[in-house]
CSV table of C-alpha atoms in Angstrom, one decimal:
chain,number,residue,atom,x,y,z
U,1,MET,CA,-29.9,98.0,-34.1
U,2,VAL,CA,-27.4,98.9,-30.8
U,3,MET,CA,-25.7,95.9,-29.3
U,4,SER,CA,-25.2,95.7,-25.4
U,5,GLU,CA,-21.4,95.8,-24.2
U,6,GLU,CA,-22.2,92.5,-23.8
U,7,GLU,CA,-22.7,91.1,-26.7
U,8,ASP,CA,-19.6,93.7,-28.4
U,9,LEU,CA,-17.3,91.8,-25.3
U,10,THR,CA,-18.5,88.2,-27.1
U,11,GLY,CA,-18.1,89.4,-30.7
U,12,GLY,CA,-14.5,91.1,-30.0
U,13,THR,CA,-13.1,87.5,-27.6
U,14,ILE,CA,-14.4,85.6,-30.5
U,15,GLY,CA,-12.2,87.7,-33.2
U,16,LEU,CA,-9.5,87.6,-30.8
U,17,LEU,CA,-9.6,83.7,-30.3
U,18,ALA,CA,-10.0,83.4,-34.6
U,19,VAL,CA,-7.5,85.6,-35.7
U,20,MET,CA,-5.0,83.2,-32.5
U,21,ALA,CA,-6.1,80.2,-33.9
U,22,ILE,CA,-4.6,81.1,-37.7
U,23,THR,CA,-1.4,82.3,-35.9
U,24,LEU,CA,-0.9,79.6,-33.7
U,25,ASN,CA,-2.2,77.2,-37.2
U,26,VAL,CA,0.7,79.0,-39.5
U,27,ALA,CA,3.5,79.0,-36.2
U,28,MET,CA,2.9,75.4,-36.0
U,29,GLN,CA,2.8,74.6,-39.6
U,30,TYR,CA,6.1,77.0,-40.1
U,31,ILE,CA,7.9,74.9,-37.5
U,32,LEU,CA,6.9,71.9,-39.1
U,33,SER,CA,7.7,73.1,-42.1
U,34,GLN,CA,11.5,74.5,-41.4
U,35,HIS,CA,12.2,70.9,-38.6
U,36,VAL,CA,10.8,68.2,-42.1
U,37,LYS,CA,12.9,70.3,-44.7
U,38,ARG,CA,16.1,70.3,-41.6
U,39,SER,CA,15.4,66.8,-41.9
U,40,TYR,CA,16.0,65.3,-44.6
U,41,ALA,CA,18.7,67.6,-44.9
U,42,TYR,CA,20.1,65.3,-42.4
U,43,LEU,CA,19.2,61.8,-43.5
U,44,TYR,CA,20.5,62.8,-47.1
U,45,ALA,CA,24.1,64.0,-45.6
U,46,ASP,CA,23.6,60.5,-44.4
U,47,GLU,CA,22.7,58.9,-47.4
U,48,HIS,CA,25.4,61.2,-49.5
U,49,ARG,CA,28.5,60.1,-46.8
U,50,PHE,CA,26.9,56.3,-46.7
U,51,LEU,CA,27.0,56.4,-50.9
U,52,HIS,CA,31.3,58.6,-50.9
U,53,THR,CA,32.4,56.2,-48.0
U,54,LEU,CA,31.5,53.3,-50.6
U,55,ILE,CA,33.2,54.9,-53.7
U,56,LEU,CA,36.4,55.6,-51.0
U,57,GLN,CA,36.4,51.5,-50.2
U,58,GLY,CA,35.4,50.5,-54.1
U,59,ARG,CA,32.7,48.9,-53.6
U,60,LEU,CA,30.5,51.2,-55.9
U,61,VAL,CA,31.8,53.3,-59.4
U,62,HIS,CA,30.2,56.7,-60.2
């Protein structure tokens, strides 16, 4: 079967768009996961600091 140049370009464009969409999806997931990890790290640090302050003030005993 011989494809016309137009059909070939359409197929190539669809393939390229699919690859770009997948790449963008993976990149977004990576960026979001890094952001979530950072947020949890900050939350954990704040909570740890808060507990440490309570311990220093003598309100909380290990």
